Short mmCIF file of C-alpha atoms and ligand atoms in Angstrom, two decimals:
data_model
loop_
_atom_site.label_atom_id
_atom_site.label_comp_id
_atom_site.label_asym_id
_atom_site.label_seq_id
_atom_site.Cartn_x
_atom_site.Cartn_y
_atom_site.Cartn_z
CA UNK N 1 -13.87 -11.57 10.97
CA UNK N 2 -10.39 -12.96 11.29
CA UNK N 3 -8.02 -12.04 8.42
CA UNK N 4 -8.48 -14.09 5.48
CA UNK N 5 -5.06 -16.14 5.30
CA UNK N 6 -5.74 -19.45 3.85
CA UNK N 7 -4.72 -19.53 0.10
CA UNK N 8 -7.78 -20.83 -1.24
CA UNK N 9 -10.19 -18.38 0.81
CA UNK N 10 -7.77 -15.32 -0.52
CA UNK N 11 -8.25 -17.03 -3.78
CA UNK N 12 -11.99 -17.06 -3.67
CA UNK N 13 -11.86 -13.38 -2.86
CA UNK N 14 -9.92 -12.92 -6.05
CA UNK N 15 -12.58 -14.47 -8.11
CA UNK N 16 -15.51 -12.82 -6.33
CA UNK N 17 -14.03 -9.38 -7.11
CA UNK N 18 -13.36 -10.53 -10.55
CA UNK N 19 -17.15 -11.34 -10.96
CA UNK N 20 -17.95 -7.81 -9.44
CA UNK N 21 -15.16 -6.68 -11.83
CA UNK N 22 -13.76 -4.78 -9.13
CA UNK N 23 -9.77 -4.55 -8.81
CA UNK N 24 -8.29 -5.51 -5.27
CA UNK N 25 -6.93 -2.52 -3.60
CA UNK N 26 -3.76 -2.86 -1.67
CA UNK N 27 -3.06 0.14 0.73
CA UNK N 28 0.57 -0.10 2.06
CA UNK N 29 1.27 1.06 6.20
CA UNK N 30 3.72 2.01 8.19
CA UNK N 31 1.93 2.99 11.63
CA UNK N 32 -1.12 2.35 13.37
CA UNK N 33 -2.95 5.53 12.24
CA UNK N 34 -2.43 4.32 8.61
CA UNK N 35 -3.49 1.28 9.19
CA UNK N 36 -6.80 2.38 10.89
CA UNK N 37 -7.51 4.64 8.15
CA UNK N 38 -7.57 1.95 5.57
CA UNK N 39 -9.97 -0.06 7.65
CA UNK N 40 -12.25 2.84 8.41
CA UNK N 41 -12.34 4.21 5.07
CA UNK N 42 -13.37 0.67 3.36
CA UNK N 43 -15.84 0.54 6.13
CA UNK N 44 -17.43 3.90 5.67
CA UNK N 45 -17.44 3.53 1.90
CA UNK N 46 -19.44 -0.05 2.19
CA UNK N 47 -21.91 1.35 4.41
CA UNK N 48 -22.34 3.94 1.58
CA UNK N 49 -22.73 1.52 -1.09
CA UNK N 50 -24.56 -0.98 0.89
CA UNK N 51 -21.96 -3.71 1.37
CA UNK N 52 -20.75 -4.15 5.14
CA UNK N 53 -17.96 -7.19 4.24
CA UNK N 54 -16.12 -5.04 1.33
CA UNK N 55 -12.63 -7.40 0.96
CA UNK N 56 -9.60 -5.02 1.30
CA UNK N 57 -5.72 -5.81 1.41
CA UNK N 58 -3.82 -3.89 4.00
CA UNK N 59 0.21 -4.24 3.01
CA UNK N 60 3.56 -3.77 4.35
CA UNK N 61 7.21 -4.05 3.01
CA UNK N 62 9.77 -4.92 5.07
CA UNK N 63 13.54 -3.96 4.97
CA UNK N 64 12.95 -2.73 1.24
CA UNK N 65 15.76 -0.27 0.88
CA UNK N 66 13.35 2.38 -1.03
CA UNK N 67 10.74 2.03 1.95
CA UNK N 68 11.43 -0.15 4.78
CA UNK N 69 7.64 -0.19 6.33
CA UNK N 70 8.15 -2.57 9.16
CA UNK N 71 11.17 -0.91 10.15
CA UNK N 72 9.24 2.36 10.38
CA UNK N 73 6.24 0.79 12.59
CA UNK N 74 8.04 1.47 15.71
CA UNK N 75 10.42 3.54 17.35
CA UNK N 76 13.01 0.58 17.90
CA UNK N 77 13.34 0.85 14.14
CA UNK N 78 13.56 -3.15 14.22
CA UNK N 79 11.55 -4.68 11.75
CA UNK N 80 10.86 -7.89 13.35
CA UNK N 81 9.32 -5.91 16.08
CA UNK N 82 7.64 -3.43 13.61
CA UNK N 83 6.24 -6.74 11.71
CA UNK N 84 4.88 -8.36 14.87
CA UNK N 85 3.29 -4.86 15.85
CA UNK N 86 1.44 -4.42 12.54
CA UNK N 87 0.22 -8.27 12.61
CA UNK N 88 -0.92 -7.74 16.13
CA UNK N 89 -2.90 -3.88 15.05
CA UNK N 90 -4.68 -5.66 12.54
CA UNK N 91 -5.44 -9.03 14.60
CA UNK N 92 -7.10 -6.90 17.01
CA UNK N 93 -8.78 -4.48 14.52
CA UNK N 94 -10.32 -7.11 12.60
CA UNK N 95 -11.56 -9.08 15.67
CA UNK N 96 -15.60 -9.42 16.14
CA UNK N 97 -15.55 -6.38 19.09
CA UNK N 98 -13.52 -3.82 16.40
CA UNK N 99 -16.26 -1.82 14.31
CA UNK N 100 -14.22 -3.05 11.35
CA UNK N 101 -14.95 -6.87 12.35
CA UNK N 102 -17.05 -7.34 9.23
CA UNK N 103 -14.62 -6.39 6.74
CA UNK N 104 -12.73 -9.08 4.64
CA UNK N 105 -9.01 -8.23 5.02
CA UNK N 106 -5.91 -9.81 3.96
CA UNK N 107 -2.38 -9.25 4.81
CA UNK N 108 0.27 -8.75 2.09
CA UNK N 109 4.14 -8.65 2.15
CA UNK N 110 5.05 -6.27 -0.07
CA UNK N 111 8.68 -6.31 -1.94
CA UNK N 112 10.01 -9.15 -0.04
CA UNK N 113 13.66 -9.00 -1.26
CA UNK N 114 15.07 -12.75 -1.74
CA UNK N 115 18.53 -12.03 -0.32
CA UNK N 116 17.74 -9.46 2.10
CA UNK N 117 14.74 -10.79 3.47
CA UNK N 118 15.57 -14.38 3.90
CA UNK N 119 14.96 -14.34 7.75
CA UNK N 120 11.58 -13.19 7.01
CA UNK N 121 11.03 -15.69 4.39
CA UNK N 122 11.58 -18.40 6.92
CA UNK N 123 8.70 -17.37 8.80
CA UNK N 124 5.58 -19.44 8.52
CA UNK N 125 4.10 -17.74 5.46
CA UNK N 126 0.61 -19.01 6.41
CA UNK N 127 0.36 -15.76 8.69
CA UNK N 128 -0.04 -13.93 5.29
CA UNK N 129 -2.95 -13.61 2.72
CA UNK N 130 -0.24 -12.94 -0.06
CA UNK N 131 3.42 -11.87 -0.47
CA UNK N 132 5.29 -10.17 -3.63
CA UNK N 133 8.56 -11.82 -3.62
CA UNK N 134 10.81 -9.62 -5.45
CA UNK N 135 13.96 -10.77 -7.22
CA UNK N 136 13.72 -8.10 -9.82
CA UNK N 137 17.36 -6.74 -8.84
CA UNK N 138 18.62 -9.96 -10.39
CA UNK N 139 19.25 -10.51 -14.32
CA UNK N 140 15.96 -11.58 -15.89
CA UNK N 141 16.70 -15.23 -16.14
CA UNK N 142 18.13 -15.37 -12.62
CA UNK N 143 15.00 -13.39 -11.50
CA UNK N 144 12.91 -16.18 -13.20
CA UNK N 145 15.02 -18.54 -11.72
CA UNK N 146 14.89 -17.82 -8.08
CA UNK N 147 11.51 -16.71 -8.05
CA UNK N 148 10.38 -20.20 -9.42
CA UNK N 149 11.93 -21.53 -6.68
CA UNK N 150 10.34 -19.85 -4.02
CA UNK N 151 6.79 -20.49 -5.65
CA UNK N 152 7.94 -24.14 -5.58
CA UNK N 153 8.32 -23.96 -1.91
CA UNK N 154 5.19 -21.69 -0.89
CA UNK N 155 2.46 -22.21 -3.56
CA UNK N 156 0.54 -24.01 -1.28
CA UNK N 157 0.60 -21.57 1.77
CA UNK N 158 0.42 -18.01 -0.01
CA UNK N 159 -0.86 -16.42 -2.70
CA UNK N 160 2.43 -15.19 -4.82
CA UNK N 161 3.06 -12.06 -6.30
CA UNK N 162 6.40 -11.84 -8.63
CA UNK N 163 8.15 -8.73 -9.76
CA UNK N 164 8.89 -9.13 -13.24
CA UNK N 165 10.78 -5.99 -13.59
CA UNK N 166 12.00 -3.15 -11.45
CA UNK N 167 9.14 -0.22 -11.27
CA UNK N 168 11.05 3.13 -11.79
CA UNK N 169 11.81 5.64 -8.76
CA UNK N 170 11.07 9.13 -9.09
CA UNK N 171 13.85 10.47 -7.07
CA UNK N 172 16.64 8.52 -8.89
CA UNK N 173 18.30 9.01 -12.26
CA UNK N 174 15.70 10.52 -14.22
CA UNK N 175 15.99 7.61 -16.79
CA UNK N 176 12.88 5.57 -16.49
CA UNK N 177 13.50 1.60 -17.03
CA UNK N 178 12.12 -0.03 -19.71
CA UNK N 179 8.60 -1.12 -19.76
CA UNK N 180 7.67 -4.71 -19.78
CA UNK N 181 7.34 -6.58 -22.91
CA UNK N 182 4.27 -8.87 -23.46
CA UNK N 183 6.85 -11.58 -23.94
CA UNK N 184 9.04 -10.93 -21.19
CA UNK N 185 5.66 -10.73 -19.10
CA UNK N 186 4.65 -14.43 -20.49
CA UNK N 187 7.89 -15.79 -20.03
CA UNK N 188 8.37 -14.59 -16.47
CA UNK N 189 4.60 -15.74 -16.00
CA UNK N 190 5.01 -19.01 -17.20
CA UNK N 191 8.52 -19.64 -16.05
CA UNK N 192 7.99 -19.15 -12.32
CA UNK N 193 4.29 -20.33 -11.57
CA UNK N 194 3.54 -17.20 -9.72
CA UNK N 195 -0.35 -16.42 -9.24
CA UNK N 196 0.20 -12.61 -9.95
CA UNK N 197 2.89 -10.49 -11.81
CA UNK N 198 3.91 -7.17 -11.46
CA UNK N 199 5.10 -5.73 -15.04
CA UNK N 200 6.44 -2.16 -15.49
CA UNK N 201 3.82 -0.08 -17.17
CA UNK N 202 5.24 3.09 -16.75
CA UNK N 203 4.33 4.06 -13.35
CA UNK N 204 6.95 5.26 -10.62
CA UNK N 205 7.66 4.75 -6.98
CA UNK N 206 7.74 7.52 -4.52
CA UNK N 207 6.28 10.30 -7.03
CA UNK N 208 6.23 13.59 -5.85
CA UNK N 209 3.27 14.54 -8.25
CA UNK N 210 0.62 12.05 -9.76
CA UNK N 211 1.33 13.21 -13.70
CA UNK N 212 2.92 10.26 -15.31
CA UNK N 213 1.34 8.07 -17.76
CA UNK N 214 0.34 4.76 -16.96
CA UNK N 215 0.26 1.93 -19.98
CA UNK N 216 -3.37 0.55 -20.16
CA UNK N 217 -2.77 -0.54 -23.75
CA UNK N 218 0.28 -2.12 -22.55
CA UNK N 219 -1.51 -3.93 -19.69
CA UNK N 220 -3.91 -5.18 -22.01
CA UNK N 221 -1.21 -6.87 -24.58
CA UNK N 222 0.20 -8.51 -21.32
CA UNK N 223 -3.05 -9.90 -19.99
CA UNK N 224 -4.31 -11.17 -23.05
CA UNK N 225 -1.27 -13.45 -22.98
CA UNK N 226 -0.97 -14.33 -19.04
CA UNK N 227 -4.42 -13.48 -18.14
CA UNK N 228 -5.89 -11.26 -15.81
CA UNK N 229 -3.17 -11.58 -13.58
CA UNK N 230 -1.63 -8.08 -13.24
CA UNK N 231 -1.01 -5.68 -10.22
CA UNK N 232 -0.13 -2.44 -10.66
CA UNK N 233 2.60 -0.77 -8.55
CA UNK N 234 3.34 2.76 -8.07
CA UNK N 235 -0.19 3.71 -8.53
CA UNK N 236 0.47 7.44 -6.58
CA UNK N 237 2.25 8.51 -9.86
CA UNK N 238 -0.83 8.57 -11.97
CA UNK N 239 -3.83 10.43 -11.78
CA UNK N 240 -6.90 9.07 -10.61
CA UNK N 241 -8.81 9.74 -14.28
CA UNK N 242 -6.00 7.31 -15.60
CA UNK N 243 -6.78 4.24 -13.32
CA UNK N 244 -10.54 3.62 -14.17
CA UNK N 245 -9.94 0.95 -17.05
CA UNK N 246 -7.96 -1.06 -14.57
CA UNK N 247 -10.01 -4.12 -14.65
CA UNK N 248 -10.57 -4.18 -18.24
CA UNK N 249 -6.85 -3.92 -18.77
CA UNK N 250 -6.59 -7.23 -16.81
CA UNK N 251 -5.21 -5.72 -13.27
CA UNK N 252 -6.67 -7.67 -10.69
CA UNK N 253 -4.94 -5.79 -7.71
CA UNK N 254 -3.25 -2.41 -6.98
CA UNK N 255 -1.11 -0.87 -4.55
CA UNK N 256 -0.62 2.13 -3.41
CA UNK N 257 0.83 4.19 -0.51
CA UNK N 258 2.86 7.07 -1.56
CA UNK N 259 -0.37 9.51 -2.10
CA UNK N 260 -1.46 8.48 1.50
CA UNK N 261 1.18 10.28 2.94
CA UNK N 262 2.24 13.02 0.21
CA UNK N 263 -1.58 14.17 0.39
CA UNK N 264 -2.16 13.79 3.78
CA UNK N 265 1.02 16.53 4.75
CA UNK N 266 -0.70 19.61 3.11
CA UNK N 267 -3.74 18.99 5.18
CA UNK N 268 -1.58 18.44 8.43
CA UNK N 269 0.53 21.77 7.72
CA UNK N 270 -2.07 23.93 6.76
CA UNK N 271 -4.21 23.19 9.96
CA UNK N 272 -0.97 23.83 12.13
CA UNK N 273 0.00 26.86 10.31
CA UNK N 274 -4.05 28.31 10.67
CA UNK N 275 -3.81 27.47 14.28
CA UNK N 276 -0.21 28.24 15.23
CA UNK N 277 -0.73 29.87 18.58
CA UNK N 278 -3.37 27.55 19.88
CA UNK N 279 -0.31 24.92 18.99
CA UNK N 280 2.50 26.83 20.01
CA UNK N 281 1.29 29.91 22.25
CA UNK N 282 1.86 33.73 21.44
CA UNK N 283 5.25 33.85 22.28
CA UNK N 284 6.57 31.14 19.95
CA UNK N 285 3.77 32.16 17.03
CA UNK N 286 5.34 35.85 17.45
CA UNK N 287 9.01 34.82 17.21
CA UNK N 288 8.25 32.72 13.92
CA UNK N 289 6.41 35.55 12.52
CA UNK N 290 9.36 37.79 13.62
CA UNK N 291 11.27 35.43 11.77
CA UNK N 292 9.39 35.52 8.69
CA UNK N 293 8.22 31.77 8.78
CA UNK N 294 4.46 32.71 9.61
CA UNK N 295 2.61 35.61 8.19
CA UNK N 296 1.48 38.80 10.02
CA UNK N 297 -2.35 37.39 10.09
CA UNK N 298 -1.44 34.35 11.89
CA UNK N 299 -3.48 33.72 14.67
CA UNK N 300 -0.79 34.63 17.64
CA UNK N 301 -3.35 35.67 20.35
CA UNK N 302 -4.92 32.43 21.30
CA UNK N 303 -3.60 30.25 24.40
CA UNK N 304 -2.11 26.45 23.73
CA UNK N 305 -4.78 23.99 24.15
CA UNK N 306 -4.47 20.21 24.30
CA UNK N 307 -7.12 19.70 21.73
CA UNK N 308 -4.03 20.95 19.27
CA UNK N 309 -0.65 20.02 20.40
CA UNK N 310 -1.14 16.66 21.09
CA UNK N 311 -0.48 13.67 18.85
CA UNK N 312 -3.68 12.93 19.06
CA UNK N 313 -4.92 16.32 17.31
CA UNK N 314 -2.05 15.19 14.63
CA UNK N 315 -2.80 11.73 13.80
CA UNK N 316 -6.82 12.96 13.49
CA UNK N 317 -5.74 15.26 11.11
CA UNK N 318 -3.73 12.70 8.97
CA UNK N 319 -6.22 9.90 9.72
CA UNK N 320 -9.15 11.83 7.84
CA UNK N 321 -7.59 13.03 5.26
CA UNK N 322 -6.26 9.57 4.43
CA UNK N 323 -9.78 8.13 4.80
CA UNK N 324 -10.94 10.89 1.76
CA UNK N 325 -8.01 9.92 -0.24
CA UNK N 326 -8.61 6.25 0.35
CA UNK N 327 -12.41 6.36 -0.45
CA UNK N 328 -11.54 8.48 -3.60
CA UNK N 329 -9.73 5.50 -4.91
CA UNK N 330 -12.05 3.09 -3.73
CA UNK N 331 -14.98 4.91 -5.77
CA UNK N 332 -12.84 4.03 -8.89
CA UNK N 333 -12.03 0.51 -8.16
CA UNK N 334 -15.49 -0.68 -6.09
CA UNK N 335 -17.47 0.49 -8.54
ZN1 ZN F 401 6.11 -1.56 -5.36
#
């Protein structure tokens, strides 16, 4: 079915998820392979549990410095071209002819920066189901003021997620930012009028491993004040065992991206090493063995083959592994 863009229909989806005790997953993407892996995984998982129209949110950042995903969506490295391609991809993949045409797909703009993304913020917001308006680089009071202005202007057009605090980044200082206090969250939520807030609950963006602690106790204290309107970011930094209580903690939406890319790379790399000669031929394989880059047991006899040296081969491995990762998360949040 077509994308769910109407604000009231989006709110109905959230209410439906809440009734089911589901946490709505948002998987971000920066290429067609990932976009399709998300839809395909949800479609497969739905078939396994006997629901053919599961809701799913597909997200993308714009010029967000930590990961400008619309910029990466095309090799033009132009955000506008990338954003338009992303919307077209989703449009075609959710059309009635598509195998993913039954899904309830919502599209999310993630980390849209209050000053850098002014041009995008002037687009018709009705093309999107939700937007995370990010003014978290400003001092707290100014963040509230800026976000309230945006919410005032766009409240009828799109569901608004607000960034109460900055989420820490794994590859910067090493000093984690302070966690959001329930008092701050309450002041932000009532002061801005956003639908959903993103507090800092101890997770990290772009983590290289899933070894951090998610502070569910804090999420419960915050949601006791604001209601169950929290969104968790930096989810890849936490092990899946830590993510089973999100619904009870008052989290209604969860954002995830890093783990998809991080954890599919091993699958691709292993397969390429194992089949080295089919990818690059005996001569180049032997050269790599000679340089110590591959072991002696690497296949160095096979002829190169179209089944191995194409972009299709590489994307297929990524696609399949991403689907497995996504399905594992879905089994936690769509229980
Ligand atoms: Zn985020």
